[in-house]
mmCIF file of C-alpha atoms in Angstrom:
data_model
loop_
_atom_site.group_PDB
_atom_site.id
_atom_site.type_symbol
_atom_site.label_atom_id
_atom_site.label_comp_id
_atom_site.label_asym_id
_atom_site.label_seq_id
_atom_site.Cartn_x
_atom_site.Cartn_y
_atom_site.Cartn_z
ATOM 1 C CA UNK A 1 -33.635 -49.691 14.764
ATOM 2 C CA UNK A 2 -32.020 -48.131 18.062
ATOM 3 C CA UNK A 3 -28.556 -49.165 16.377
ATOM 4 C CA UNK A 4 -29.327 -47.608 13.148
ATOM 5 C CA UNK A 5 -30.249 -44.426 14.925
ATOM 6 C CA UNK A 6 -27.319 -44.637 17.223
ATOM 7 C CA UNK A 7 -25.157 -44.698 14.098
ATOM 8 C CA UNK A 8 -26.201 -42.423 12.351
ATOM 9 C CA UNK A 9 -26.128 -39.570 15.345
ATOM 10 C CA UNK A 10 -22.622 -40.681 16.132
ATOM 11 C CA UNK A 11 -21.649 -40.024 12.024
ATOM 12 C CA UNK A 12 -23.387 -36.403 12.665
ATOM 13 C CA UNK A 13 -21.800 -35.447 15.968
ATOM 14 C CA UNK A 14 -18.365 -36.393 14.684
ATOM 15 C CA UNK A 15 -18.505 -34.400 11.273
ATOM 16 C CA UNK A 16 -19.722 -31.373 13.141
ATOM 17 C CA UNK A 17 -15.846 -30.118 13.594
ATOM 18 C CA UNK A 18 -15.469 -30.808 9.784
ATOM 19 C CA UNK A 19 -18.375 -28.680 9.129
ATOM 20 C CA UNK A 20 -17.279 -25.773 11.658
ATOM 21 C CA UNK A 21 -14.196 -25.886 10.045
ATOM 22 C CA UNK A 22 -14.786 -25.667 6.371
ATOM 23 C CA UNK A 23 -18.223 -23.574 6.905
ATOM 24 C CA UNK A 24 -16.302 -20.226 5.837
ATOM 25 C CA UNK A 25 -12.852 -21.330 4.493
ATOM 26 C CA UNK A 26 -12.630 -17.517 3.002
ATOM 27 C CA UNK A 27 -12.671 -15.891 6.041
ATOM 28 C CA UNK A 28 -10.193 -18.454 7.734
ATOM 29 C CA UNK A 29 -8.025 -17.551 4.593
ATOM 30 C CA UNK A 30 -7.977 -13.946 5.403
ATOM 31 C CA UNK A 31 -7.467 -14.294 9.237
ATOM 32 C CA UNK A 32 -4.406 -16.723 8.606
ATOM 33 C CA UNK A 33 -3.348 -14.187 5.796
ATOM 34 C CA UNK A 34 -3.666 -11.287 7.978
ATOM 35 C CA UNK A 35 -1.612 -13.051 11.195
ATOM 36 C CA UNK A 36 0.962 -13.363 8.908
ATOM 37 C CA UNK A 37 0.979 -9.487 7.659
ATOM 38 C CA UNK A 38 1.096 -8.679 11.272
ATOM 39 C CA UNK A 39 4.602 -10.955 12.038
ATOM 40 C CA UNK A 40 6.349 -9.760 8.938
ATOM 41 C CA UNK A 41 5.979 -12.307 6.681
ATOM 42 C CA UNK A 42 4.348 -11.581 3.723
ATOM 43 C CA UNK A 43 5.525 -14.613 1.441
ATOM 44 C CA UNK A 44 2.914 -16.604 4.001
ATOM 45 C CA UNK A 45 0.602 -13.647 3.950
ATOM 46 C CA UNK A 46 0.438 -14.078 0.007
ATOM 47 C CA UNK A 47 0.265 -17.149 0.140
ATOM 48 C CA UNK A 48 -3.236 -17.332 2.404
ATOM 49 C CA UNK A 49 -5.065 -14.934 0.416
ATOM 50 C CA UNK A 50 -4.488 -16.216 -3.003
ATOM 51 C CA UNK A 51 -6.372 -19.594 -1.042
ATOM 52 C CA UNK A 52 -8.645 -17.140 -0.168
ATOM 53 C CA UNK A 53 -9.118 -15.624 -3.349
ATOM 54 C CA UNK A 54 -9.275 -18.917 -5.795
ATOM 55 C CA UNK A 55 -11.989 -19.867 -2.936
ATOM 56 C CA UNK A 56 -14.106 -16.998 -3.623
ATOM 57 C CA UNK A 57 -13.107 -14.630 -6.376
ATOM 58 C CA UNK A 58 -16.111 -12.074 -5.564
ATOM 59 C CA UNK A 59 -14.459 -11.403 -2.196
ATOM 60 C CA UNK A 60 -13.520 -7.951 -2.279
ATOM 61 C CA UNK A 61 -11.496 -8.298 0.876
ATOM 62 C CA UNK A 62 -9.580 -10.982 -0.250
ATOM 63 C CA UNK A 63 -8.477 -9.358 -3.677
ATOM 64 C CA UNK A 64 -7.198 -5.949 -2.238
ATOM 65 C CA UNK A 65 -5.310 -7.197 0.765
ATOM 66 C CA UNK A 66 -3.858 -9.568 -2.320
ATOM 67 C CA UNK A 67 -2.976 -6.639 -4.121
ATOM 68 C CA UNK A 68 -1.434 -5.043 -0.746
ATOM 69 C CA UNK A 69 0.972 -8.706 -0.241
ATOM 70 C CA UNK A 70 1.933 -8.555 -3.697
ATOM 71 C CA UNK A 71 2.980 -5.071 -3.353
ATOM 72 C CA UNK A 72 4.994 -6.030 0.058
ATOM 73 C CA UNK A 73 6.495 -9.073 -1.770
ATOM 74 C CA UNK A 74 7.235 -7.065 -5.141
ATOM 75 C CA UNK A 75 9.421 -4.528 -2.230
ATOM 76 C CA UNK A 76 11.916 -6.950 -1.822
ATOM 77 C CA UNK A 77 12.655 -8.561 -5.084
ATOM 78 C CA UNK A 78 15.886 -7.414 -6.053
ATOM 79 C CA UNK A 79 15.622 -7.865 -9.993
ATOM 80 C CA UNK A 80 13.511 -4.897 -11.600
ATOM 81 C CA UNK A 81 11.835 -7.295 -13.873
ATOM 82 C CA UNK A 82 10.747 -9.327 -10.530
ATOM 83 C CA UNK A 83 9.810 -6.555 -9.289
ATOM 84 C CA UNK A 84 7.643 -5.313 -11.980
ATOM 85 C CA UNK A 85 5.940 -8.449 -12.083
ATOM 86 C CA UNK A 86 5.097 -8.673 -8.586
ATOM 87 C CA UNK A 87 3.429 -5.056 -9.211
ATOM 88 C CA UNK A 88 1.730 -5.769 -11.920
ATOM 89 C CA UNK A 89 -0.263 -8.524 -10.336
ATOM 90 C CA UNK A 90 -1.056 -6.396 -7.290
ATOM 91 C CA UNK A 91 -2.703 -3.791 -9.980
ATOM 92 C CA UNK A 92 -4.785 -6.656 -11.712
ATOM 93 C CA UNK A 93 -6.039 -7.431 -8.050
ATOM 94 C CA UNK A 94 -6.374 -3.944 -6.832
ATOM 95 C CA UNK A 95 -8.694 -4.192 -10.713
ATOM 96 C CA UNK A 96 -10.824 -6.787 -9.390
ATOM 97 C CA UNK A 97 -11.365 -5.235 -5.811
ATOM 98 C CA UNK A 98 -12.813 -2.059 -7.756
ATOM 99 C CA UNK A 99 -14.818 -3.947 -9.997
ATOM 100 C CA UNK A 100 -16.281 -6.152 -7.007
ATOM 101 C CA UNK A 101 -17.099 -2.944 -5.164
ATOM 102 C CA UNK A 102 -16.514 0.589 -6.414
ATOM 103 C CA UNK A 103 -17.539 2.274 -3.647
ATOM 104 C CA UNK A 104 -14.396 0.162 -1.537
ATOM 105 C CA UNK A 105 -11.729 2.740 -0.351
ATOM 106 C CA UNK A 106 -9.274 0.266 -0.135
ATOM 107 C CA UNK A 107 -9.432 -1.171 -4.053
ATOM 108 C CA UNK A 108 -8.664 2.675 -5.127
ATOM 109 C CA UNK A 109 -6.024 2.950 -2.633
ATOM 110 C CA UNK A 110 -4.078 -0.283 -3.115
ATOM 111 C CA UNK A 111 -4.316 0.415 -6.951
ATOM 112 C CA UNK A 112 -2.824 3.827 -6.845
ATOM 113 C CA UNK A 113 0.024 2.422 -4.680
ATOM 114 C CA UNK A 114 0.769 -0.819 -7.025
ATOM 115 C CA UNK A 115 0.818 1.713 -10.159
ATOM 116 C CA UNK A 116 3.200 3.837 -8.188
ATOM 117 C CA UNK A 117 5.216 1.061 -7.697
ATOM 118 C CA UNK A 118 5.242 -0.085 -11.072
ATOM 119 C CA UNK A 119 6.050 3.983 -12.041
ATOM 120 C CA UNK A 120 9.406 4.234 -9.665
ATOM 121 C CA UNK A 121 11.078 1.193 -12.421
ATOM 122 C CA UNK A 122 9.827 2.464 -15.553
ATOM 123 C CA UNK A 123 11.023 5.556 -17.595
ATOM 124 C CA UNK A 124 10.426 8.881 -17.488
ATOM 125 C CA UNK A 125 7.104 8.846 -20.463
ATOM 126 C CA UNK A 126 5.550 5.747 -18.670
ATOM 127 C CA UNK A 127 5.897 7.370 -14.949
ATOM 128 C CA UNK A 128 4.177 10.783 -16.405
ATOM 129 C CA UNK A 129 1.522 8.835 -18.238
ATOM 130 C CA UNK A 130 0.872 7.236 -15.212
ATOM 131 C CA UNK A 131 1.147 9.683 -12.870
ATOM 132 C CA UNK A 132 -2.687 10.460 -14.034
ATOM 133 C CA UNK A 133 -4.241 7.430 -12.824
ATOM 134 C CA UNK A 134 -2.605 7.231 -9.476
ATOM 135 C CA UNK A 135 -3.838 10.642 -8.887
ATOM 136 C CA UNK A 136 -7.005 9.360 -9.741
ATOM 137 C CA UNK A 137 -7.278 6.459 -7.529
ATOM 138 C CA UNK A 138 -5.983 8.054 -4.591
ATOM 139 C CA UNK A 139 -8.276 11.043 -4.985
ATOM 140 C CA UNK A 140 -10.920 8.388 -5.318
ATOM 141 C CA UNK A 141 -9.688 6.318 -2.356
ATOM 142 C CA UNK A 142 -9.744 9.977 -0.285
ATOM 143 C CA UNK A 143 -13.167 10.949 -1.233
ATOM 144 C CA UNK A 144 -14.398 7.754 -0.015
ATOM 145 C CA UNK A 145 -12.504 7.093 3.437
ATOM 146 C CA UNK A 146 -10.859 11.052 4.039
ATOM 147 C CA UNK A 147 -9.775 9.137 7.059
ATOM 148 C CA UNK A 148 -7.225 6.664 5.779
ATOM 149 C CA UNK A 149 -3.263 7.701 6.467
ATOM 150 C CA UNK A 150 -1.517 5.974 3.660
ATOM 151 C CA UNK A 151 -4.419 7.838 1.272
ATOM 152 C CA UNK A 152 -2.963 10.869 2.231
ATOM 153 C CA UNK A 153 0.705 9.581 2.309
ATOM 154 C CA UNK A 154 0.340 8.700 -1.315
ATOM 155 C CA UNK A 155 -1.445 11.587 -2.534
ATOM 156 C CA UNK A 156 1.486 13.459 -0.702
ATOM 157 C CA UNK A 157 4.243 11.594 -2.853
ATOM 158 C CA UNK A 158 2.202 12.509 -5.616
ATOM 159 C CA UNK A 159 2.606 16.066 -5.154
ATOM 160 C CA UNK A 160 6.056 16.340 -4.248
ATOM 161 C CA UNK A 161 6.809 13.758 -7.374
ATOM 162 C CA UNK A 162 4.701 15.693 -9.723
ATOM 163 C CA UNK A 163 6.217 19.128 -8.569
ATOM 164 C CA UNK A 164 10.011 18.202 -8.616
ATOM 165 C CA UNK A 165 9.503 16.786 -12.194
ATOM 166 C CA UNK A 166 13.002 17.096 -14.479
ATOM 167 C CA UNK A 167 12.944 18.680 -17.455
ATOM 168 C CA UNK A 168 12.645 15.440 -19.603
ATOM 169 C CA UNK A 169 9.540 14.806 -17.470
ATOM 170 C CA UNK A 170 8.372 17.967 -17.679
ATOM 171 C CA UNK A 171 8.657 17.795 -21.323
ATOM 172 C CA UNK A 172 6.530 14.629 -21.207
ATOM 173 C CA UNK A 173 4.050 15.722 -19.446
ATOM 174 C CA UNK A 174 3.508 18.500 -21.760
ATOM 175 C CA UNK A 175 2.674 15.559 -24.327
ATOM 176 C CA UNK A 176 0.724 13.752 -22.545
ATOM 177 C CA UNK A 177 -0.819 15.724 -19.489
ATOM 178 C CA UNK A 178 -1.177 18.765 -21.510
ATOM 179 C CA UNK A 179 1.268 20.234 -19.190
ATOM 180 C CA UNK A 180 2.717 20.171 -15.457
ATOM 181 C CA UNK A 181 -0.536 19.535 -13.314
ATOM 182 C CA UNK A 182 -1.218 23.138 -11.556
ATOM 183 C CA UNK A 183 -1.975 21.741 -8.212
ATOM 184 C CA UNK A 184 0.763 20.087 -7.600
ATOM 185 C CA UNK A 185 3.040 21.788 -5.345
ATOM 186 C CA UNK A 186 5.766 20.923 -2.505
ATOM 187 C CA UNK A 187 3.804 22.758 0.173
ATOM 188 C CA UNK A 188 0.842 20.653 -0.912
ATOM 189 C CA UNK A 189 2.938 17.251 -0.029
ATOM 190 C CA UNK A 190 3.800 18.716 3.247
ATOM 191 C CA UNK A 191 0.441 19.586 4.531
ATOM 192 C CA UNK A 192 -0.553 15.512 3.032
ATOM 193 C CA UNK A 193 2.053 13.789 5.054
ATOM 194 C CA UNK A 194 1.065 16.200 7.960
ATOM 195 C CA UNK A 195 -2.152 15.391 8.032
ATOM 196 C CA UNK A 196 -1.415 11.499 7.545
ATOM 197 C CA UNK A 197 0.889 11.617 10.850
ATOM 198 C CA UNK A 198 -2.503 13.573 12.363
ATOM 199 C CA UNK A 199 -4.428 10.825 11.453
ATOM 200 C CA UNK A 200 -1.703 7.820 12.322
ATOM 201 C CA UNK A 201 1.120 9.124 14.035
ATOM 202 C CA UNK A 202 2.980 6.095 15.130
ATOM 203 C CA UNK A 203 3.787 5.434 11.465
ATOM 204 C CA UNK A 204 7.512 5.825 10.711
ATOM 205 C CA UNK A 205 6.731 6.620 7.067
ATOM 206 C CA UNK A 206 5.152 9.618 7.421
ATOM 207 C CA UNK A 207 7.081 11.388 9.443
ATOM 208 C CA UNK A 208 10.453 9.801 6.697
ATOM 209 C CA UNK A 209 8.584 11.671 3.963
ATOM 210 C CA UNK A 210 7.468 14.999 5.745
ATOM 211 C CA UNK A 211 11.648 15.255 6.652
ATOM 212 C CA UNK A 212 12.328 14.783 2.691
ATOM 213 C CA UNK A 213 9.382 17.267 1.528
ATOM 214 C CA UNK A 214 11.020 19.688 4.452
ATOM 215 C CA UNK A 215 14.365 19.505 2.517
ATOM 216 C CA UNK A 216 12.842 19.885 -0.780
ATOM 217 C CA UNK A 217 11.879 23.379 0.645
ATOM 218 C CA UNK A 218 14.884 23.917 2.205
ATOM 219 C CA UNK A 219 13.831 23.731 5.631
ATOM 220 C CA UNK A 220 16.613 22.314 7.363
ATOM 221 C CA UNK A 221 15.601 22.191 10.951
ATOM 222 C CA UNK A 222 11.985 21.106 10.283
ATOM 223 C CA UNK A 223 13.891 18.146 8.251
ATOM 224 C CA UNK A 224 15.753 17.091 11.067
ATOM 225 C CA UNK A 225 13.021 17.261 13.617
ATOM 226 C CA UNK A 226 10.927 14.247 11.657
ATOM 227 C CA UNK A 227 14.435 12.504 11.141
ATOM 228 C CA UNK A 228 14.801 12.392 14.870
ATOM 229 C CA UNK A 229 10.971 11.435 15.060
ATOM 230 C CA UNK A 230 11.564 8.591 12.841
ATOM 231 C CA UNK A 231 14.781 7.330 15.099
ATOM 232 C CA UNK A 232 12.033 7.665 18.602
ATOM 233 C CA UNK A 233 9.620 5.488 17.160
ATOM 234 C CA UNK A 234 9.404 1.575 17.811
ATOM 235 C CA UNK A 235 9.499 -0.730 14.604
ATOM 236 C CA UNK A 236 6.380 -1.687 13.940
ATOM 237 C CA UNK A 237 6.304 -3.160 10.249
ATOM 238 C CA UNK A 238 8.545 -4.353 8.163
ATOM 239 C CA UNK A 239 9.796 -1.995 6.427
ATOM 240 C CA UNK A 240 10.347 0.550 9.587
ATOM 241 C CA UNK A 241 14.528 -0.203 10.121
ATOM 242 C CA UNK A 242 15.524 0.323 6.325
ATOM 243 C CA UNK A 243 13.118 3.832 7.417
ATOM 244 C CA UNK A 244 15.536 4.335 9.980
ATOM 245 C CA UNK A 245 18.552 3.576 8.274
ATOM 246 C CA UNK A 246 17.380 6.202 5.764
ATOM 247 C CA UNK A 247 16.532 8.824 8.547
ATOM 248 C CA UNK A 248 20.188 8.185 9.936
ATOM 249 C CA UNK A 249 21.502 8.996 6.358
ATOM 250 C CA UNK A 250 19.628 12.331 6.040
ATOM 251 C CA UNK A 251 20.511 13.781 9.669
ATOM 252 C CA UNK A 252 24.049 12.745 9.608
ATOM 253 C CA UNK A 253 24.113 14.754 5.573
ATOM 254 C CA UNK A 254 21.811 17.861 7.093
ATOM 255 C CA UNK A 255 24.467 18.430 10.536
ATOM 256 C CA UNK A 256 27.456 18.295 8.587
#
């Protein structure tokens, strides 16, 4: 009898690590997925929360930072159609993390930016059409976290998109929008990316897109004062060198 018992305490003791391990395999997605957003690489990244996802498809975590890796994978692709794909997926996800939980900032957010990315490869009617819905998501995203900086970076590329539309667009958008949307202004983009470098102002982004908006209302020396901003500032994501390389392009075009 003392056997038996002795058995059977030894099988418990040594499944307990099994058990610790596999108790939340979600969450162990997610932490592997996000180690691997913070070094860079997103194909891993990806890779972790789709594991998380198929593990537990009512994780609302798990489907918008899904949406956010296919968004950063989608970046790189080089062939539009590749591209578009990658996208499109992160929109179906950024779907599912509003439909898990409406009142999530993030779902809103990481929708508006997937169909903004799907908007810079497609024409001019399908980039006006859709210009509506980002501005809804990211309005929606705002209104529930007023605190998040990319919120505000986006809604600020809205503006300055919407309010430097050509004349084929604007023709569009008298079709579909039932004309240019009033608010939209330069100014308006300016005083977004300003208060998204308030809110987060080690991001190189912000201060990339402020320098652009600047020149878009031909302020020249404002321009070149985020340009030189973006040049201080340490890399810290992947995307912050081909930032650089951009801000390099503008200043050495605005001191000629």
């Amino acid at each position: 009898m003392n056997r038996i018992l002795n058995m059977i305490c030894l099988l418990v003791l040594t499944s307990l690590p099994f058990f610790a391990q596999t108790e939340n395999p979600v969450a162990d997605f997610i932490a592997k997925g996000d180690e691997a957003y913070a070094r860079y690489d997103n194909a891993a990244a990806l890779e972790h929360y789709q594991n998380a996802f198929r593990a537990d498809s009512a994780n609302y975590e798990a489907a918008w930072k899904l949406s956010r890796a296919y968004v950063d994978v989608g970046e790189v692709q080089e062939k539009k159609e590749t591209r578009r794909t990658y996208y499109q997926e992160a929109d179906n996800y950024a779907r599912k993390a509003v439909e898990i939980d409406y009142l999530g900032a993030k779902g809103h957010l990481w929708r508006s930016i997937a169909l903004g990315r799907v908007a810079l490869d497609a024409g001019a009617k399908e980039r006006v059409q859709m210009s509506k819905e980002i501005k809804k998501e990211v309005d929606r995203a705002l209104e529930l976290d007023p605190t998040d900086d990319i919120a505000w970076h986006v809604l600020g590329r809205w503006h300055r998109k919407i309010a430097t539309l050509s004349w084929v667009e604007k023709r569009f958008a008298n079709m579909f929008l039932g004309g240019v949307p009033k608010e939209a202004s330069v100014q308006k983009a300016a005083e977004c990316f300003q208060k998204a470098i308030e809110l987060h102002p080690e991001h190189l982004n912000h201060y990339l897109e402020l320098g652009l908006t600047y020149e878009e209302l031909k302020q020249k020396e404002p321009a070149i004062a985020q340009y030189q901003k973006v040049l201080e500032l340490p890399v810290a994501d992947a995307d912050d060198e081909g930032f650089k390389a951009t801000a390099r392009e503008r200043l050495e075009k605005l001191k000629k």
